[in-house]
Coordinates of C-alpha atoms in Angstrom, one line a residue:
Chain A
X1 CA 0.0 0.0 0.0
X2 CA 1.3 3.4 -0.9
X3 CA 0.2 6.7 0.6
X4 CA -1.4 9.3 -1.7
X5 CA 1.2 11.7 -0.3
X6 CA 3.9 9.7 -2.0
X7 CA 2.5 10.3 -5.4
X8 CA 4.0 13.1 -7.5
X9 CA 1.9 15.4 -9.6
X10 CA 2.8 15.2 -13.3
X11 CA 4.9 18.2 -14.2
X12 CA 3.8 17.7 -17.8
X13 CA 0.1 17.5 -17.1
X14 CA -1.7 19.4 -19.9
X15 CA -5.1 19.0 -18.2
X16 CA -6.2 21.3 -15.5
X17 CA -9.2 21.2 -13.2
X18 CA -11.7 23.9 -13.2
X19 CA -13.1 24.9 -9.8
X20 CA -16.3 23.0 -10.7
X21 CA -14.6 19.8 -11.9
X22 CA -12.3 19.7 -8.9
X23 CA -15.3 20.1 -6.6
X24 CA -17.3 17.4 -8.4
X25 CA -14.4 14.9 -8.4
X26 CA -14.2 15.3 -4.6
X27 CA -18.0 15.1 -4.4
X28 CA -18.0 11.9 -6.4
X29 CA -15.3 10.3 -4.2
X30 CA -17.2 11.2 -1.1
X31 CA -20.5 9.8 -2.5
X32 CA -19.3 6.7 -4.2
X33 CA -15.9 6.1 -2.8
X34 CA -12.8 5.5 -4.9
X35 CA -13.3 3.4 -8.1
X36 CA -11.3 4.8 -11.0
X37 CA -7.8 3.6 -11.3
X38 CA -5.0 6.0 -12.0
X39 CA -1.7 5.5 -13.8
X40 CA 1.7 6.1 -12.2
X41 CA 5.2 5.4 -13.3
X42 CA 8.1 3.7 -11.5
X43 CA 8.8 7.0 -9.7
X44 CA 5.3 7.5 -8.5
X45 CA 4.7 10.2 -11.1
X46 CA 1.0 10.4 -11.9
X47 CA 0.6 10.0 -15.7
X48 CA -3.2 9.8 -15.6
X49 CA -5.5 10.7 -12.7
X50 CA -3.9 13.8 -11.2
X51 CA -7.4 15.2 -10.6
X52 CA -8.5 12.0 -8.9
X53 CA -5.6 12.1 -6.5
X54 CA -6.3 15.8 -5.7
X55 CA -10.0 14.8 -5.1
X56 CA -9.0 11.8 -3.0
X57 CA -6.9 14.0 -0.8
X58 CA -9.8 16.4 -0.4
X59 CA -12.1 13.4 0.3
X60 CA -9.8 12.1 3.0
X61 CA -8.7 9.0 1.2
X62 CA -5.2 8.2 2.2
X63 CA -4.0 4.9 0.6
X64 CA -3.3 3.8 -2.9
X65 CA -3.2 0.1 -3.9
X66 CA -0.5 -0.3 -6.5
X67 CA -0.7 -3.0 -9.2
X68 CA 2.4 -3.2 -11.3
X69 CA 1.9 -4.0 -15.0
X70 CA 3.9 -3.9 -18.2
X71 CA 0.9 -3.0 -20.2
X72 CA 0.1 -6.5 -21.5
X73 CA -3.1 -6.8 -19.5
X74 CA -6.0 -4.6 -18.6
X75 CA -6.4 -3.7 -14.9
X76 CA -10.0 -3.6 -13.9
X77 CA -11.1 -2.1 -10.6
X78 CA -13.9 -4.3 -9.4
X79 CA -16.0 -1.9 -7.4
X80 CA -18.5 -3.7 -5.2
X81 CA -21.3 -2.7 -2.9
X82 CA -22.9 0.0 -5.1
X83 CA -26.7 0.3 -5.7
X84 CA -27.9 0.8 -9.3
X85 CA -28.4 4.5 -8.6
X86 CA -24.9 4.8 -7.4
X87 CA -23.5 2.9 -10.3
X88 CA -25.2 5.3 -12.7
X89 CA -24.1 8.2 -10.6
X90 CA -20.5 7.0 -10.6
X91 CA -20.4 6.5 -14.3
X92 CA -21.8 9.9 -15.0
X93 CA -19.5 11.6 -12.6
X94 CA -16.5 9.9 -14.2
X95 CA -17.4 11.2 -17.6
X96 CA -18.7 14.6 -16.5
X97 CA -15.8 15.6 -14.4
X98 CA -13.6 14.9 -17.3
X99 CA -15.8 17.1 -19.5
X100 CA -15.6 19.9 -17.0
X101 CA -11.8 19.9 -16.8
X102 CA -9.9 22.1 -19.2
X103 CA -6.7 22.2 -21.1
X104 CA -3.6 24.0 -19.8
X105 CA -2.9 25.9 -23.1
X106 CA 0.6 26.8 -22.3
X107 CA 1.5 23.3 -21.2
X108 CA -0.2 21.8 -24.3
X109 CA 1.7 24.2 -26.5
X110 CA 4.9 23.3 -24.9
X111 CA 4.2 19.5 -25.1
X112 CA 3.3 19.9 -28.8
X113 CA 6.6 21.6 -29.4
X114 CA 8.7 19.1 -27.5
X115 CA 6.9 15.9 -28.3
X116 CA 5.0 14.2 -31.1
X117 CA 1.4 14.7 -30.0
X118 CA -0.2 13.1 -33.0
X119 CA -2.6 11.4 -33.5
X120 CA -4.1 12.6 -30.2
X121 CA -3.8 16.2 -31.5
X122 CA -3.7 17.0 -35.1
X123 CA -2.6 20.5 -36.1
X124 CA -6.2 21.7 -36.4
X125 CA -7.2 20.2 -33.0
X126 CA -4.3 22.1 -31.4
X127 CA -5.2 25.3 -33.2
X128 CA -8.8 25.0 -31.9
X129 CA -7.6 24.6 -28.3
X130 CA -4.6 26.8 -28.0
X131 CA -4.9 28.9 -31.1
X132 CA -2.1 29.7 -33.4
X133 CA 1.0 31.3 -31.9
X134 CA 0.3 34.7 -33.4
X135 CA 1.6 38.0 -32.1
X136 CA 0.0 41.3 -32.7
X137 CA 2.1 44.0 -34.5
X138 CA 1.7 47.7 -35.0
X139 CA -0.4 48.8 -38.0
X140 CA 2.1 48.8 -40.9
X141 CA 2.7 51.8 -43.1
X142 CA 0.7 51.9 -46.3
X143 CA 1.6 54.2 -49.2
X144 CA -0.7 57.1 -49.8
X145 CA -1.1 59.6 -52.6
X146 CA -0.8 58.7 -56.2
X147 CA 1.2 55.9 -57.7
X148 CA 4.9 56.0 -58.5
X149 CA 5.3 56.6 -62.2
X150 CA 7.0 53.2 -62.6
X151 CA 5.5 50.1 -63.9
X152 CA 6.5 46.6 -65.0
X153 CA 5.6 45.1 -68.4
X154 CA 5.8 41.5 -69.3
X155 CA 6.1 39.9 -72.7
X156 CA 6.3 36.4 -74.0
X157 CA 9.2 35.9 -76.5
X158 CA 10.6 33.1 -78.5
X159 CA 14.2 32.3 -77.6
X160 CA 15.4 33.9 -80.8
X161 CA 13.4 37.1 -80.1
X162 CA 14.7 37.2 -76.6
X163 CA 18.3 37.1 -77.9
X164 CA 17.5 40.0 -80.2
X165 CA 16.1 42.0 -77.4
X166 CA 19.1 41.3 -75.2
X167 CA 21.5 42.4 -77.9
X168 CA 19.5 45.6 -78.6
X169 CA 19.5 46.4 -74.9
X170 CA 23.2 46.0 -74.7
X171 CA 23.8 48.2 -77.7
X172 CA 21.4 50.8 -76.4
X173 CA 23.3 50.9 -73.1
X174 CA 26.6 51.2 -75.0
X175 CA 25.4 54.4 -76.6
X176 CA 26.0 56.2 -73.4
X177 CA 24.5 57.3 -70.0
X178 CA 20.7 57.8 -69.9
X179 CA 19.3 61.2 -69.4
X180 CA 17.0 61.9 -66.4
X181 CA 14.3 59.3 -67.2
X182 CA 13.0 58.9 -63.6
X183 CA 13.8 55.2 -63.9
X184 CA 16.8 53.6 -62.2
X185 CA 16.4 50.3 -64.1
X186 CA 19.0 50.2 -66.8
X187 CA 17.3 47.5 -68.9
X188 CA 14.1 49.5 -68.9
X189 CA 16.0 52.7 -69.9
X190 CA 17.8 50.8 -72.7
X191 CA 14.6 49.3 -74.0
X192 CA 12.9 52.7 -74.0
X193 CA 15.9 54.0 -75.9
X194 CA 15.4 51.3 -78.5
X195 CA 11.7 52.1 -78.8
X196 CA 12.4 55.8 -79.1
X197 CA 14.9 55.2 -81.9
X198 CA 12.4 53.0 -83.6
X199 CA 9.6 55.5 -83.4
X200 CA 11.9 58.3 -84.6
X201 CA 12.4 56.3 -87.8
X202 CA 8.6 56.1 -88.2
X203 CA 8.3 58.7 -90.9
X204 CA 11.0 57.1 -93.1
X205 CA 9.3 53.7 -92.9
X206 CA 5.8 54.8 -93.6
X207 CA 4.8 54.5 -89.9
X208 CA 2.7 57.0 -88.1
Chain B
X1 CA -16.8 30.4 -25.2
X2 CA -17.6 34.0 -25.9
X3 CA -19.6 35.8 -28.6
X4 CA -18.6 37.7 -31.7
X5 CA -18.7 40.8 -29.6
X6 CA -15.7 39.5 -27.7
X7 CA -13.5 39.3 -30.8
X8 CA -10.3 41.3 -31.0
X9 CA -9.0 42.2 -34.5
X10 CA -5.4 43.3 -34.7
X11 CA -2.7 43.5 -37.4
X12 CA -0.4 40.5 -37.5
X13 CA 2.6 39.4 -39.5
X14 CA 2.2 38.1 -43.1
X15 CA 3.6 34.7 -42.2
X16 CA 1.1 34.2 -39.4
X17 CA -1.8 35.3 -41.6
X18 CA -0.7 33.0 -44.4
X19 CA -0.5 30.0 -42.0
X20 CA -4.1 30.6 -40.8
X21 CA -5.4 31.2 -44.3
X22 CA -3.9 28.0 -45.6
X23 CA -5.6 26.2 -42.8
X24 CA -9.0 27.7 -43.0
X25 CA -9.6 29.2 -46.4
X26 CA -11.6 27.0 -48.8
X27 CA -8.9 27.3 -51.4
X28 CA -6.1 26.4 -48.9
X29 CA -4.0 29.2 -50.5
X30 CA -2.9 32.6 -49.5
X31 CA -2.4 35.6 -51.8
X32 CA 1.2 36.8 -52.0
X33 CA 0.1 40.3 -53.0
X34 CA -1.5 41.0 -49.6
X35 CA 0.2 43.8 -47.6
X36 CA -2.1 44.2 -44.7
X37 CA -2.9 41.3 -42.5
X38 CA -5.3 41.1 -39.5
X39 CA -5.7 38.4 -37.0
X40 CA -9.0 37.6 -35.3
X41 CA -8.6 36.7 -31.7
X42 CA -11.0 35.3 -29.1
X43 CA -9.9 35.0 -25.5
X44 CA -6.3 35.5 -26.7
X45 CA -6.5 32.7 -29.3
X46 CA -6.1 33.5 -32.9
X47 CA -8.7 31.7 -35.0
X48 CA -9.0 33.8 -38.1
X49 CA -7.1 36.0 -40.6
X50 CA -8.0 38.7 -43.0
X51 CA -5.7 39.8 -45.8
X52 CA -5.9 42.9 -48.0
X53 CA -3.7 44.4 -50.7
X54 CA -3.9 45.6 -54.3
X55 CA -6.5 44.3 -56.7
X56 CA -5.2 42.1 -59.5
X57 CA -5.8 44.9 -62.1
X58 CA -5.6 48.1 -60.1
X59 CA -6.0 50.4 -63.1
X60 CA -9.3 48.8 -64.0
X61 CA -10.5 48.5 -60.4
X62 CA -10.0 52.1 -59.4
X63 CA -12.2 53.6 -62.1
X64 CA -15.2 52.2 -60.3
X65 CA -15.0 55.4 -58.1
X66 CA -14.1 58.5 -60.0
X67 CA -11.1 60.4 -58.7
X68 CA -9.8 57.5 -56.7
X69 CA -6.0 57.9 -56.3
X70 CA -3.6 55.0 -56.8
X71 CA -3.3 54.2 -53.1
X72 CA -6.9 54.9 -52.0
X73 CA -8.4 51.5 -52.4
X74 CA -7.8 48.1 -51.0
X75 CA -8.8 44.7 -52.2
X76 CA -9.9 42.2 -49.6
X77 CA -8.0 39.1 -50.7
X78 CA -8.8 36.5 -48.1
X79 CA -10.6 36.0 -44.9
X80 CA -10.6 32.7 -43.2
X81 CA -12.1 31.7 -39.9
X82 CA -11.9 28.6 -37.7
X83 CA -15.2 26.8 -37.0
X84 CA -14.7 27.3 -33.3
X85 CA -15.2 31.1 -33.6
X86 CA -18.7 32.2 -32.6
X87 CA -21.6 32.8 -34.9
X88 CA -21.4 36.1 -36.8
X89 CA -17.7 36.4 -36.3
X90 CA -17.1 37.3 -39.9
X91 CA -19.3 40.4 -40.0
X92 CA -18.2 41.5 -36.6
X93 CA -14.5 41.2 -37.5
X94 CA -15.0 42.9 -40.8
X95 CA -16.7 45.8 -39.0
X96 CA -13.9 46.2 -36.5
X97 CA -11.3 45.9 -39.3
X98 CA -12.9 48.6 -41.3
X99 CA -12.8 50.9 -38.3
X100 CA -9.1 50.2 -37.8
X101 CA -8.4 50.9 -41.5
X102 CA -10.3 54.1 -41.4
X103 CA -8.5 55.3 -38.3
X104 CA -5.0 54.3 -39.4
X105 CA -5.2 55.0 -43.1
X106 CA -7.5 58.0 -43.7
X107 CA -6.4 58.0 -47.3
X108 CA -8.1 54.7 -48.0
X109 CA -11.5 55.6 -49.4
X110 CA -13.0 52.2 -50.2
X111 CA -12.4 48.5 -50.0
X112 CA -13.6 46.0 -52.7
X113 CA -13.9 42.3 -52.7
X114 CA -15.0 39.7 -55.1
X115 CA -17.3 36.8 -54.2
X116 CA -16.6 33.6 -56.1
X117 CA -20.0 32.0 -56.9
X118 CA -18.4 29.2 -58.9
X119 CA -17.2 27.3 -55.9
X120 CA -17.8 29.2 -52.6
X121 CA -20.5 31.8 -52.2
X122 CA -22.4 34.8 -53.4
X123 CA -21.2 37.1 -50.7
X124 CA -23.6 36.6 -47.8
X125 CA -21.0 38.0 -45.4
X126 CA -20.4 41.1 -47.4
X127 CA -24.1 41.9 -47.6
X128 CA -24.3 41.4 -43.9
X129 CA -21.3 43.7 -43.4
X130 CA -22.5 46.8 -45.2
X131 CA -20.9 46.2 -48.6
X132 CA -22.7 47.3 -51.7
X133 CA -23.1 45.0 -54.7
X134 CA -21.7 46.6 -57.9
X135 CA -21.2 43.7 -60.3
X136 CA -22.4 40.3 -61.2
X137 CA -20.8 38.6 -64.2
X138 CA -20.2 35.1 -65.5
X139 CA -16.9 33.8 -64.2
X140 CA -15.0 32.2 -67.0
X141 CA -11.7 32.1 -65.2
X142 CA -12.0 29.1 -62.9
X143 CA -10.9 25.7 -64.2
X144 CA -10.8 22.2 -62.7
X145 CA -7.5 20.6 -63.6
X146 CA -7.1 17.0 -64.6
X147 CA -5.8 16.2 -61.0
X148 CA -9.0 17.7 -59.5
X149 CA -7.4 20.9 -58.3
X150 CA -9.1 24.2 -59.1
X151 CA -7.1 27.1 -60.4
X152 CA -7.8 30.6 -61.7
X153 CA -6.7 31.0 -65.3
X154 CA -4.8 34.1 -64.5
X155 CA -2.1 32.2 -62.8
X156 CA -1.1 30.8 -66.1
X157 CA -0.8 34.2 -67.8
X158 CA 2.6 35.7 -68.6
X159 CA 4.2 37.6 -65.8
X160 CA 2.1 36.0 -63.1
X161 CA 4.7 34.5 -60.7
X162 CA 3.2 34.8 -57.3
X163 CA 5.1 31.9 -55.8
X164 CA 8.6 30.6 -56.1
X165 CA 9.4 28.8 -59.3
X166 CA 9.3 25.4 -57.6
X167 CA 5.8 26.1 -56.3
X168 CA 4.3 28.0 -59.2
X169 CA 1.2 26.6 -60.8
X170 CA 2.8 26.9 -64.3
X171 CA 5.7 24.8 -63.3
X172 CA 3.5 22.3 -61.5
X173 CA 1.4 21.7 -64.6
X174 CA 4.2 22.0 -67.1
X175 CA 3.1 25.1 -69.0
X176 CA 6.0 26.5 -70.8
X177 CA 6.7 28.6 -73.9
X178 CA 4.3 31.0 -75.6
X179 CA 1.2 28.8 -75.7
X180 CA -1.8 30.8 -74.5
X181 CA -3.3 29.8 -71.2
X182 CA -6.6 29.0 -72.9
X183 CA -5.0 26.7 -75.4
X184 CA -2.9 25.1 -72.7
X185 CA -6.0 24.4 -70.5
X186 CA -7.8 22.9 -73.4
X187 CA -4.9 20.7 -74.4
X188 CA -4.5 19.2 -71.0
X189 CA -8.2 18.6 -70.5
X190 CA -8.9 21.2 -67.8
X191 CA -12.6 21.9 -67.5
X192 CA -14.1 25.3 -67.0
X193 CA -16.2 25.7 -63.8
X194 CA -19.4 27.6 -64.7
X195 CA -20.6 30.2 -62.2
X196 CA -20.5 33.9 -61.4
X197 CA -18.2 36.5 -59.9
X198 CA -19.8 39.2 -57.8
X199 CA -18.1 42.4 -57.0
X200 CA -18.7 44.2 -53.7
X201 CA -17.6 47.6 -52.4
X202 CA -17.4 49.1 -48.9
X203 CA -17.1 52.8 -48.5
X204 CA -14.8 54.0 -45.7
X205 CA -15.3 57.6 -47.0
X206 CA -19.0 58.0 -47.5
X207 CA -18.4 60.9 -49.9
X208 CA -16.7 58.5 -52.3
X209 CA -20.0 56.8 -52.8
X210 CA -21.2 59.8 -54.7
X211 CA -18.4 59.3 -57.2
X212 CA -19.3 55.7 -57.9
X213 CA -19.3 55.3 -61.7
X214 CA -21.2 52.1 -61.8
X215 CA -24.7 51.4 -60.4
X216 CA -25.3 49.8 -57.1
X217 CA -27.3 46.6 -57.7
X218 CA -30.1 45.3 -55.6
X219 CA -29.2 42.1 -53.8
X220 CA -32.3 40.5 -55.4
X221 CA -30.4 40.7 -58.7
X222 CA -28.2 37.8 -57.6
X223 CA -31.2 35.4 -57.5
X224 CA -32.6 36.9 -60.7
X225 CA -29.4 36.0 -62.5
X226 CA -29.2 32.6 -61.0
X227 CA -25.9 33.5 -59.3
X228 CA -26.9 32.4 -55.8
X229 CA -24.4 30.1 -54.0
X230 CA -23.8 29.3 -50.3
X231 CA -20.8 27.3 -49.1
X232 CA -20.2 25.9 -52.6
X233 CA -23.7 24.8 -53.2
X234 CA -26.1 26.4 -55.7
X235 CA -29.0 27.7 -53.6
X236 CA -32.6 28.5 -54.4
X237 CA -33.5 31.9 -53.2
X238 CA -35.5 32.0 -50.1
X239 CA -38.4 34.3 -49.3
X240 CA -36.7 37.2 -47.5
X241 CA -37.9 40.6 -46.5
X242 CA -36.7 43.0 -49.2
X243 CA -33.6 44.8 -48.1
X244 CA -32.5 42.2 -45.6
X245 CA -29.7 39.7 -46.1
X246 CA -30.1 36.1 -45.4
X247 CA -27.7 36.4 -42.4
X248 CA -29.5 39.4 -41.1
X249 CA -32.7 37.5 -41.4
X250 CA -31.2 34.7 -39.4
X251 CA -31.7 32.1 -42.1
X252 CA -28.3 30.5 -42.0
X253 CA -24.8 30.9 -40.7
X254 CA -22.3 32.6 -43.0
X255 CA -19.4 30.6 -44.3
X256 CA -16.1 30.5 -42.6
X257 CA -14.0 31.9 -45.4
X258 CA -14.5 34.5 -48.0
X259 CA -15.2 33.7 -51.6
X260 CA -12.5 35.8 -53.3
X261 CA -11.5 34.0 -56.4
X262 CA -8.2 32.4 -55.8
X263 CA -5.4 34.0 -57.7
X264 CA -2.7 31.6 -56.8

């Protein structure tokens, strides 16, 4: 027999009792006595049933019967001496107190970062419980006024045409520095120079 | 749990917004053009995101309101909400967000958004949030690819490189060279998705409404044109009091993400 005092609360317990669930666990233990088994490890760390032990302490239950197992068999607690009403009450209390407990969001987040919590928690499950780790920021600056007189244009070219354009751009650059075009993009300036030259030839080639 | 009135809307980083949009938006995709991102928080938990930025074709968009300067409009690209957020979170969050924009960016005169009634909805949330309807037109841009994914034709157009090369839709489906997007889609057996696109506008500057160059359409026009859709399903119009929206009339819950046509 082990004393409940010898059991250690799980430092990684992601479940926390609400005031109501803690009260009802103690109430259930007082009404129906102990029934649900808990799980501890070799060092008496409570892996499942932290709330039950808290409730047991509150209900004045002092001893824990420990059954060692390697997980190859199911341990059933054969609770005797209950009336039908008490059996129903105990079963409902067992489920209801679990419902009324809550997640410790910070711990759950920490566990999800440090351990693989799937399939018990998929990403969406976690998001619905702890939310996404999102920080608020200041309102960013947005441009006002009219647009900058700069734009991008995109064309589709055959490889041969692309080579011609590249060559024309290089030759246009070689002519000399660009005047104040308001554009710092040298390729853009060169292409505009090519176009200006082409247009300046318009009259001679019957273009308007 | 809390109600929609308990929501907090605040600016967040793009990366955070993208993560949330990918999780909750019906398209599963974010828009790389977005430049303003809001998170929607309930009790400290972020369960939604709203993204805004420039329209795809800003020159065409801004003529809807005469005298709109280049930086005086925003396009609502995405909003996506988790199911655990309370009822009416969308309209509440949009309302709060509009007030934030108005306060922080007084030069923004209006916000527009498109509803994709080919695969999502006809804009129930916009109507419940004070947007005006200014356009309904057949949407010929959505295609179902041979692998079942849905894309907007624009992502195949020249110059549209919203993602990295490795992730781009063009690279994914093998579109190269000068073949037009239409010819490419036909060749690979992509099927157009029939439906409508609805354009909504929200005026942050009430005076800008007077400069609207297109008529405001009655919401009843949506049903008249057979453009009704709710959560991806064609819906038959219900009997509603004129001037009320279906959400305002309490007929059904709005969707959890907006119906902006996906651009990426």
